Amino acid sequence: MHLDHSDHVFVDLVPEQFGASETIVARYRGLVATAFRYRSGVAGLRISNAKGEIVMLPFQGQQIWDATFLGRSLTMRSMFDEPVATRDYLSNYGALFIHCGATAMGNPGPDDRHPLHGDLPNAPYQDVQLIAGSNSEGPFMALTGRCRQTVAFSHDYVMEPTVRLQLDASSVAVDIVIENLKRSAMELMYLAHINFKPADGGRLVDTVADDSADIVVRQTLPPFFTPSESYLAYRDAVVADPSRHRLLTKGEPIDPELVLTMRAKADLQGWAHALQVHPDRTADFVSFRPDELNYAVRWITRGADQDALGLVLPATAEPDGYLAAKERGRLVRVVPGEKFRCALRFGAMDADAAAQREQAIAALRGEGR
């Protein structure tokens, strides 16, 4: 451990610290971090406060595998009871939050050569650190690390995310920095894959207008999906009336998936907000900055094996692969030595906070109350 000039404490984490029995790594003013290892061999870091906890994979993608706040798990239902040590996206698919990119993301088109959602989802991390300190919001703990992706004649960049949990929060703050180390420009794509558990009777509330200009429904499916007639009828109904998808009715045939690419309006501080309001009036939320991630992708699947709500997956482009993004002029150009930055906030809200946020969204949409 050492202190820097800001009096934050940095604890270097190495795989050898993560054993079969859960052990305390650090305590700080009501926050506790513990290290353990899943039966699969994947290392897990649990950071807890009075309102709940997050469980991260510090050396594999720096995914948030699970989060529990307000007495409930926020995470999608999947086929995976625990994370799997793999680089393949669909062979370890059950996390609350996954980084996607950074030279490509989304479903590869027929002529694309990149893996589904790029290199970052399960990428190895080095220089992993737990940070403890205080800021304007009070005490916090955070996890950070460095992931360098280098391919000769192609790309060389460093991904450096930070996931922060405040003492009194039921949500996390995520800050992402991607630096281009190559001596030529980098074509960057990024998507934040945030996968909540859908609530039957849940309502989706956001700053997106319900029209075909601001909500585009993806009509093509990846080749490994075979849709049913009921699914196609549901998708056609959403194309005709985009507001149709905003109520999560039990038994809706959203299998294999519904993908919407949306344009969200920001508030005066530059943030766009989205809510899944549960029947008990608590909510899940995502907040992001459209000036950094200008596409709000929504992904829903409600099948027997997966039940997930990508309320908003903030992104630099539609999730249709590299060549589609290049053709549409969506690639972000990062010059040598430059850093791409973006920020996210997501998690759970109690009923009072959710009601206030819903009123703010309604005001931004110009709706009367």
Short mmCIF file of C-alpha atoms in Angstrom, two decimals:
data_model
loop_
_atom_site.label_atom_id
_atom_site.label_comp_id
_atom_site.label_asym_id
_atom_site.label_seq_id
_atom_site.Cartn_x
_atom_site.Cartn_y
_atom_site.Cartn_z
CA MET A 1 0.00 0.00 0.00
CA HIS A 2 1.11 3.55 -0.58
CA LEU A 3 -0.42 7.00 -0.39
CA ASP A 4 -0.35 9.48 -3.24
CA HIS A 5 -0.74 13.23 -2.97
CA SER A 6 -4.55 12.95 -2.84
CA ASP A 7 -4.38 10.65 0.20
CA HIS A 8 -6.08 7.82 -1.64
CA VAL A 9 -4.83 4.37 -0.65
CA PHE A 10 -3.82 2.02 -3.48
CA VAL A 11 -3.71 -1.74 -2.85
CA ASP A 12 -1.96 -3.73 -5.57
CA LEU A 13 -3.86 -6.95 -6.36
CA VAL A 14 -2.25 -10.09 -7.80
CA PRO A 15 -3.90 -13.43 -8.67
CA GLU A 16 -2.09 -15.22 -5.83
CA GLN A 17 -4.18 -13.27 -3.29
CA PHE A 18 -7.37 -14.94 -4.55
CA GLY A 19 -7.87 -18.33 -2.94
CA ALA A 20 -10.70 -20.78 -2.35
CA SER A 21 -11.66 -19.14 0.95
CA GLU A 22 -12.83 -15.53 0.91
CA THR A 23 -10.39 -13.17 2.62
CA ILE A 24 -10.50 -9.47 3.48
CA VAL A 25 -8.24 -7.28 1.34
CA ALA A 26 -9.12 -3.90 2.85
CA ARG A 27 -11.57 -2.07 5.10
CA TYR A 28 -12.21 1.64 4.83
CA ARG A 29 -14.82 3.65 6.75
CA GLY A 30 -17.68 1.16 6.32
CA LEU A 31 -16.58 -0.29 2.98
CA VAL A 32 -15.07 -3.78 2.79
CA ALA A 33 -13.26 -5.52 -0.09
CA THR A 34 -12.78 -9.28 -0.07
CA ALA A 35 -10.96 -11.63 -2.46
CA PHE A 36 -12.05 -15.13 -3.44
CA ARG A 37 -11.90 -17.59 -6.30
CA TYR A 38 -14.83 -19.28 -8.02
CA ARG A 39 -14.76 -23.07 -8.47
CA SER A 40 -14.09 -22.33 -12.15
CA GLY A 41 -10.79 -20.72 -11.15
CA VAL A 42 -11.84 -17.15 -11.99
CA ALA A 43 -10.86 -14.56 -9.36
CA GLY A 44 -13.64 -12.47 -7.79
CA LEU A 45 -13.46 -9.23 -5.80
CA ARG A 46 -16.43 -8.30 -3.62
CA ILE A 47 -16.83 -4.65 -2.56
CA SER A 48 -19.57 -4.10 0.03
CA ASN A 49 -21.21 -1.11 1.66
CA ALA A 50 -24.25 -0.74 3.94
CA LYS A 51 -26.68 -0.90 0.97
CA GLY A 52 -25.29 -3.88 -0.91
CA GLU A 53 -22.32 -5.07 -2.91
CA ILE A 54 -20.71 -5.50 -6.31
CA VAL A 55 -18.72 -8.55 -7.38
CA MET A 56 -16.06 -7.89 -10.01
CA LEU A 57 -13.68 -10.01 -12.08
CA PRO A 58 -10.48 -8.01 -11.58
CA PHE A 59 -8.29 -9.95 -14.01
CA GLN A 60 -10.92 -10.99 -16.60
CA GLY A 61 -12.44 -8.05 -18.44
CA GLN A 62 -12.91 -6.14 -15.17
CA GLN A 63 -16.54 -7.18 -15.54
CA ILE A 64 -19.09 -6.50 -12.83
CA TRP A 65 -20.30 -10.07 -12.58
CA ASP A 66 -23.09 -9.28 -10.10
CA ALA A 67 -24.49 -6.46 -7.99
CA THR A 68 -26.98 -6.66 -5.14
CA PHE A 69 -28.67 -3.50 -3.84
CA LEU A 70 -31.99 -2.76 -2.14
CA GLY A 71 -32.21 -6.45 -1.22
CA ARG A 72 -32.20 -7.79 -4.79
CA SER A 73 -29.71 -8.88 -7.42
CA LEU A 74 -29.71 -6.44 -10.34
CA THR A 75 -28.16 -8.92 -12.76
CA MET A 76 -29.69 -10.70 -15.75
CA ARG A 77 -30.67 -14.36 -15.51
CA SER A 78 -28.34 -16.48 -17.60
CA MET A 79 -27.15 -20.04 -18.15
CA PHE A 80 -24.02 -19.36 -16.06
CA ASP A 81 -23.95 -19.89 -12.29
CA GLU A 82 -20.40 -18.54 -12.14
CA PRO A 83 -17.91 -16.95 -14.54
CA VAL A 84 -15.84 -19.14 -16.86
CA ALA A 85 -12.17 -18.58 -17.71
CA THR A 86 -12.38 -17.88 -21.46
CA ARG A 87 -11.86 -15.15 -24.04
CA ASP A 88 -14.98 -16.20 -25.99
CA TYR A 89 -17.92 -13.85 -25.44
CA LEU A 90 -20.83 -16.31 -25.42
CA SER A 91 -18.91 -18.88 -23.33
CA ASN A 92 -19.04 -16.56 -20.30
CA TYR A 93 -22.27 -14.62 -20.63
CA GLY A 94 -24.05 -13.67 -17.43
CA ALA A 95 -22.48 -10.49 -16.05
CA LEU A 96 -24.22 -7.27 -15.08
CA PHE A 97 -21.63 -5.16 -16.92
CA ILE A 98 -19.20 -5.93 -19.74
CA HIS A 99 -16.85 -3.63 -21.69
CA CYS A 100 -17.14 -4.10 -25.47
CA GLY A 101 -14.68 -2.83 -28.09
CA ALA A 102 -12.32 -1.20 -28.64
CA THR A 103 -11.31 -1.69 -32.30
CA ALA A 104 -14.70 -3.29 -33.03
CA MET A 105 -17.91 -4.19 -31.22
CA GLY A 106 -21.36 -5.55 -31.96
CA ASN A 107 -22.41 -8.50 -34.08
CA PRO A 108 -19.86 -9.09 -36.86
CA GLY A 109 -21.26 -8.62 -40.34
CA PRO A 110 -20.74 -11.32 -43.01
CA ASP A 111 -17.41 -9.76 -44.05
CA ASP A 112 -16.18 -8.77 -40.56
CA ARG A 113 -13.29 -10.68 -39.01
CA HIS A 114 -13.58 -9.53 -35.39
CA PRO A 115 -15.10 -11.57 -32.56
CA LEU A 116 -18.56 -10.76 -31.20
CA HIS A 117 -18.24 -7.46 -29.27
CA GLY A 118 -14.50 -7.20 -29.86
CA ASP A 119 -11.49 -7.99 -27.68
CA LEU A 120 -12.38 -6.38 -24.35
CA PRO A 121 -15.20 -8.47 -22.78
CA ASN A 122 -12.94 -11.14 -21.22
CA ALA A 123 -9.55 -9.52 -21.80
CA PRO A 124 -6.72 -10.03 -19.26
CA TYR A 125 -5.85 -7.14 -16.94
CA GLN A 126 -2.55 -6.26 -15.30
CA ASP A 127 -1.57 -3.54 -12.80
CA VAL A 128 -4.83 -4.20 -10.97
CA GLN A 129 -5.44 -1.94 -7.98
CA LEU A 130 -8.07 -1.43 -5.31
CA ILE A 131 -8.39 2.26 -4.40
CA ALA A 132 -9.82 3.56 -1.13
CA GLY A 133 -10.40 7.23 -0.38
CA SER A 134 -12.88 10.05 -0.02
CA ASN A 135 -14.26 12.54 -2.52
CA SER A 136 -17.08 15.11 -2.57
CA GLU A 137 -19.63 12.26 -2.20
CA GLY A 138 -17.87 10.74 0.81
CA PRO A 139 -15.83 7.55 1.29
CA PHE A 140 -15.48 5.13 -1.63
CA MET A 141 -13.70 2.04 -2.89
CA ALA A 142 -12.82 1.52 -6.54
CA LEU A 143 -11.21 -1.09 -8.79
CA THR A 144 -8.96 -0.21 -11.69
CA GLY A 145 -6.43 -1.92 -13.93
CA ARG A 146 -4.69 -1.81 -17.28
CA CYS A 147 -5.46 -3.96 -20.31
CA ARG A 148 -3.06 -3.56 -23.25
CA GLN A 149 -4.18 -4.92 -26.61
CA THR A 150 -1.40 -5.10 -29.20
CA VAL A 151 -1.56 -6.68 -32.67
CA ALA A 152 1.33 -6.02 -35.06
CA PHE A 153 0.41 -3.88 -38.07
CA SER A 154 -3.07 -3.35 -36.59
CA HIS A 155 -3.48 -1.68 -33.20
CA ASP A 156 -1.86 -0.94 -29.84
CA TYR A 157 -3.95 0.57 -27.08
CA VAL A 158 -4.46 0.52 -23.31
CA MET A 159 -7.88 0.23 -21.70
CA GLU A 160 -8.03 1.63 -18.16
CA PRO A 161 -11.48 1.52 -16.51
CA THR A 162 -12.34 2.53 -12.93
CA VAL A 163 -15.46 1.24 -11.15
CA ARG A 164 -16.27 3.20 -7.97
CA LEU A 165 -18.70 2.36 -5.17
CA GLN A 166 -19.49 5.14 -2.69
CA LEU A 167 -20.28 4.34 0.95
CA ASP A 168 -23.95 5.42 0.73
CA ALA A 169 -24.61 4.40 -2.88
CA SER A 170 -26.78 1.68 -4.40
CA SER A 171 -25.10 2.26 -7.77
CA VAL A 172 -21.63 2.53 -9.31
CA ALA A 173 -19.72 5.19 -11.20
CA VAL A 174 -17.62 3.93 -14.11
CA ASP A 175 -14.94 6.00 -15.83
CA ILE A 176 -13.22 4.67 -18.94
CA VAL A 177 -9.95 5.79 -20.54
CA ILE A 178 -8.63 4.23 -23.76
CA GLU A 179 -5.21 5.46 -24.93
CA ASN A 180 -3.88 4.92 -28.45
CA LEU A 181 -0.21 3.87 -28.15
CA LYS A 182 0.23 3.28 -31.89
CA ARG A 183 2.05 5.91 -33.93
CA SER A 184 -0.88 6.18 -36.32
CA ALA A 185 -4.56 6.95 -35.75
CA MET A 186 -6.82 4.36 -34.13
CA GLU A 187 -10.37 3.58 -35.24
CA LEU A 188 -12.28 3.10 -31.98
CA MET A 189 -15.63 1.56 -31.11
CA TYR A 190 -16.99 1.13 -27.58
CA LEU A 191 -20.20 -0.17 -26.03
CA ALA A 192 -21.05 -0.54 -22.33
CA HIS A 193 -23.08 -3.77 -22.02
CA ILE A 194 -25.23 -3.30 -18.89
CA ASN A 195 -27.55 -6.29 -18.34
CA PHE A 196 -30.28 -5.85 -15.72
CA LYS A 197 -32.86 -8.44 -14.71
CA PRO A 198 -36.22 -7.46 -16.27
CA ALA A 199 -39.16 -6.96 -13.92
CA ASP A 200 -42.55 -8.27 -15.04
CA GLY A 201 -44.73 -5.17 -15.14
CA GLY A 202 -41.66 -2.93 -15.28
CA ARG A 203 -41.85 0.37 -17.16
CA LEU A 204 -39.02 1.78 -19.30
CA VAL A 205 -38.68 5.54 -18.94
CA ASP A 206 -36.07 7.67 -20.73
CA THR A 207 -35.37 10.85 -22.68
CA VAL A 208 -35.94 9.22 -26.09
CA ALA A 209 -38.89 10.30 -28.23
CA ASP A 210 -41.23 7.51 -29.39
CA ASP A 211 -40.79 7.95 -33.13
CA SER A 212 -38.95 6.21 -35.93
CA ALA A 213 -36.39 9.02 -36.12
CA ASP A 214 -35.18 8.47 -32.55
CA ILE A 215 -35.84 4.71 -32.19
CA VAL A 216 -34.62 2.38 -34.92
CA VAL A 217 -35.53 -1.31 -34.53
CA ARG A 218 -32.93 -3.76 -35.81
CA GLN A 219 -34.57 -5.95 -38.47
CA THR A 220 -31.78 -8.44 -39.06
CA LEU A 221 -30.83 -11.16 -36.59
CA PRO A 222 -27.46 -12.88 -36.11
CA PRO A 223 -27.28 -16.13 -38.13
CA PHE A 224 -27.36 -18.33 -34.99
CA PHE A 225 -30.90 -17.13 -34.13
CA THR A 226 -34.12 -18.64 -35.55
CA PRO A 227 -37.08 -16.37 -34.72
CA SER A 228 -40.65 -17.54 -34.11
CA GLU A 229 -43.71 -16.11 -35.83
CA SER A 230 -44.86 -14.60 -32.51
CA TYR A 231 -41.51 -12.85 -32.12
CA LEU A 232 -41.67 -11.41 -35.64
CA ALA A 233 -45.21 -10.13 -34.97
CA TYR A 234 -44.04 -8.50 -31.73
CA ARG A 235 -41.08 -6.85 -33.47
CA ASP A 236 -43.32 -5.55 -36.24
CA ALA A 237 -45.65 -4.08 -33.60
CA VAL A 238 -42.71 -2.24 -32.03
CA VAL A 239 -41.64 -0.93 -35.45
CA ALA A 240 -45.16 0.43 -35.96
CA ASP A 241 -45.37 1.90 -32.45
CA PRO A 242 -42.00 2.17 -30.62
CA SER A 243 -43.72 2.90 -27.30
CA ARG A 244 -45.07 -0.66 -27.44
CA HIS A 245 -41.86 -2.03 -25.90
CA ARG A 246 -41.91 0.22 -22.82
CA LEU A 247 -44.07 -2.06 -20.65
CA LEU A 248 -42.41 -5.39 -19.82
CA THR A 249 -45.46 -7.61 -19.90
CA LYS A 250 -44.96 -11.15 -18.64
CA GLY A 251 -44.89 -13.72 -21.43
CA GLU A 252 -43.98 -11.26 -24.20
CA PRO A 253 -42.24 -13.25 -26.99
CA ILE A 254 -38.94 -11.34 -26.94
CA ASP A 255 -36.85 -14.34 -27.94
CA PRO A 256 -34.18 -14.27 -29.29
CA GLU A 257 -33.77 -10.49 -28.83
CA LEU A 258 -35.12 -7.01 -29.47
CA VAL A 259 -32.46 -4.45 -30.37
CA LEU A 260 -33.25 -0.73 -30.60
CA THR A 261 -30.78 2.02 -31.45
CA MET A 262 -31.95 5.29 -29.91
CA ARG A 263 -31.02 8.94 -29.67
CA ALA A 264 -31.33 10.23 -26.10
CA LYS A 265 -31.70 13.85 -25.03
CA ALA A 266 -29.29 15.14 -22.37
CA ASP A 267 -30.13 17.36 -19.41
CA LEU A 268 -28.48 20.74 -18.73
CA GLN A 269 -25.52 18.98 -17.12
CA GLY A 270 -24.99 16.85 -20.25
CA TRP A 271 -26.36 13.58 -18.86
CA ALA A 272 -29.06 11.36 -20.38
CA HIS A 273 -31.04 9.06 -18.08
CA ALA A 274 -33.08 5.87 -18.37
CA LEU A 275 -35.09 3.92 -15.79
CA GLN A 276 -36.67 0.51 -15.39
CA VAL A 277 -39.37 1.32 -12.83
CA HIS A 278 -40.38 -1.83 -10.92
CA PRO A 279 -43.96 -2.48 -9.74
CA ASP A 280 -42.80 -1.66 -6.17
CA ARG A 281 -41.68 1.80 -7.50
CA THR A 282 -37.96 1.14 -6.99
CA ALA A 283 -35.93 1.33 -10.19
CA ASP A 284 -32.80 0.37 -12.07
CA PHE A 285 -31.10 3.22 -13.92
CA VAL A 286 -28.41 4.10 -16.41
CA SER A 287 -26.97 7.61 -16.87
CA PHE A 288 -24.44 8.53 -19.57
CA ARG A 289 -23.24 11.50 -21.62
CA PRO A 290 -24.42 11.54 -25.27
CA ASP A 291 -21.52 13.86 -26.15
CA GLU A 292 -19.21 10.90 -25.33
CA LEU A 293 -21.39 7.89 -26.25
CA ASN A 294 -23.96 9.21 -28.70
CA TYR A 295 -25.97 6.02 -29.31
CA ALA A 296 -28.34 4.55 -26.73
CA VAL A 297 -28.71 0.88 -27.64
CA ARG A 298 -31.52 -1.07 -25.94
CA TRP A 299 -31.31 -4.85 -25.86
CA ILE A 300 -34.01 -7.13 -24.42
CA THR A 301 -34.24 -10.92 -24.35
CA ARG A 302 -36.86 -12.84 -22.38
CA GLY A 303 -36.30 -16.49 -23.23
CA ALA A 304 -36.29 -19.63 -21.10
CA ASP A 305 -32.50 -19.59 -20.68
CA GLN A 306 -31.74 -15.85 -20.68
CA ASP A 307 -33.81 -13.05 -19.20
CA ALA A 308 -32.10 -9.70 -19.62
CA LEU A 309 -32.78 -6.01 -20.04
CA GLY A 310 -30.06 -3.91 -21.61
CA LEU A 311 -31.94 -0.78 -20.50
CA VAL A 312 -29.36 1.40 -22.23
CA LEU A 313 -26.06 0.19 -23.63
CA PRO A 314 -24.32 3.52 -24.29
CA ALA A 315 -22.18 3.22 -27.42
CA THR A 316 -20.21 5.02 -30.11
CA ALA A 317 -22.21 3.32 -32.91
CA GLU A 318 -24.94 0.83 -33.68
CA PRO A 319 -23.89 -2.71 -32.61
CA ASP A 320 -23.66 -4.07 -36.16
CA GLY A 321 -19.91 -4.66 -36.38
CA TYR A 322 -16.88 -2.80 -37.67
CA LEU A 323 -17.60 -2.60 -41.40
CA ALA A 324 -21.14 -1.29 -40.86
CA ALA A 325 -19.79 1.40 -38.53
CA LYS A 326 -17.07 2.33 -41.02
CA GLU A 327 -19.58 2.57 -43.85
CA ARG A 328 -21.86 4.81 -41.76
CA GLY A 329 -19.02 7.06 -40.60
CA ARG A 330 -19.38 6.04 -36.95
CA LEU A 331 -15.79 5.12 -36.10
CA VAL A 332 -14.13 7.37 -33.52
CA ARG A 333 -10.68 8.51 -34.64
CA VAL A 334 -8.10 8.60 -31.83
CA VAL A 335 -4.79 10.16 -32.85
CA PRO A 336 -1.46 8.80 -31.54
CA GLY A 337 -1.07 9.43 -27.81
CA GLU A 338 -4.65 10.68 -27.44
CA LYS A 339 -7.10 9.29 -24.88
CA PHE A 340 -10.78 8.52 -25.44
CA ARG A 341 -12.82 9.05 -22.26
CA CYS A 342 -16.39 8.31 -21.22
CA ALA A 343 -18.36 8.07 -17.97
CA LEU A 344 -21.34 5.99 -16.83
CA ARG A 345 -23.51 5.74 -13.74
CA PHE A 346 -25.84 2.78 -13.17
CA GLY A 347 -27.45 0.71 -10.46
CA ALA A 348 -30.59 0.77 -8.30
CA MET A 349 -32.74 3.60 -6.91
CA ASP A 350 -35.22 3.59 -4.06
CA ALA A 351 -38.81 4.68 -4.75
CA ASP A 352 -38.28 8.34 -3.78
CA ALA A 353 -35.16 8.77 -5.92
CA ALA A 354 -36.85 6.96 -8.81
CA ALA A 355 -39.90 9.24 -8.64
CA GLN A 356 -37.69 12.33 -8.69
CA ARG A 357 -35.69 11.02 -11.65
CA GLU A 358 -38.88 10.13 -13.54
CA GLN A 359 -40.20 13.67 -13.02
CA ALA A 360 -36.92 15.11 -14.32
CA ILE A 361 -37.11 12.86 -17.39
CA ALA A 362 -40.73 13.89 -18.02
CA ALA A 363 -39.74 17.56 -17.84
CA LEU A 364 -36.90 16.98 -20.31
CA ARG A 365 -39.29 15.20 -22.69
CA GLY A 366 -41.70 18.16 -22.38
CA GLU A 367 -44.43 16.11 -20.77
CA GLY A 368 -46.86 17.75 -18.37
CA ARG A 369 -47.23 16.46 -14.84
#
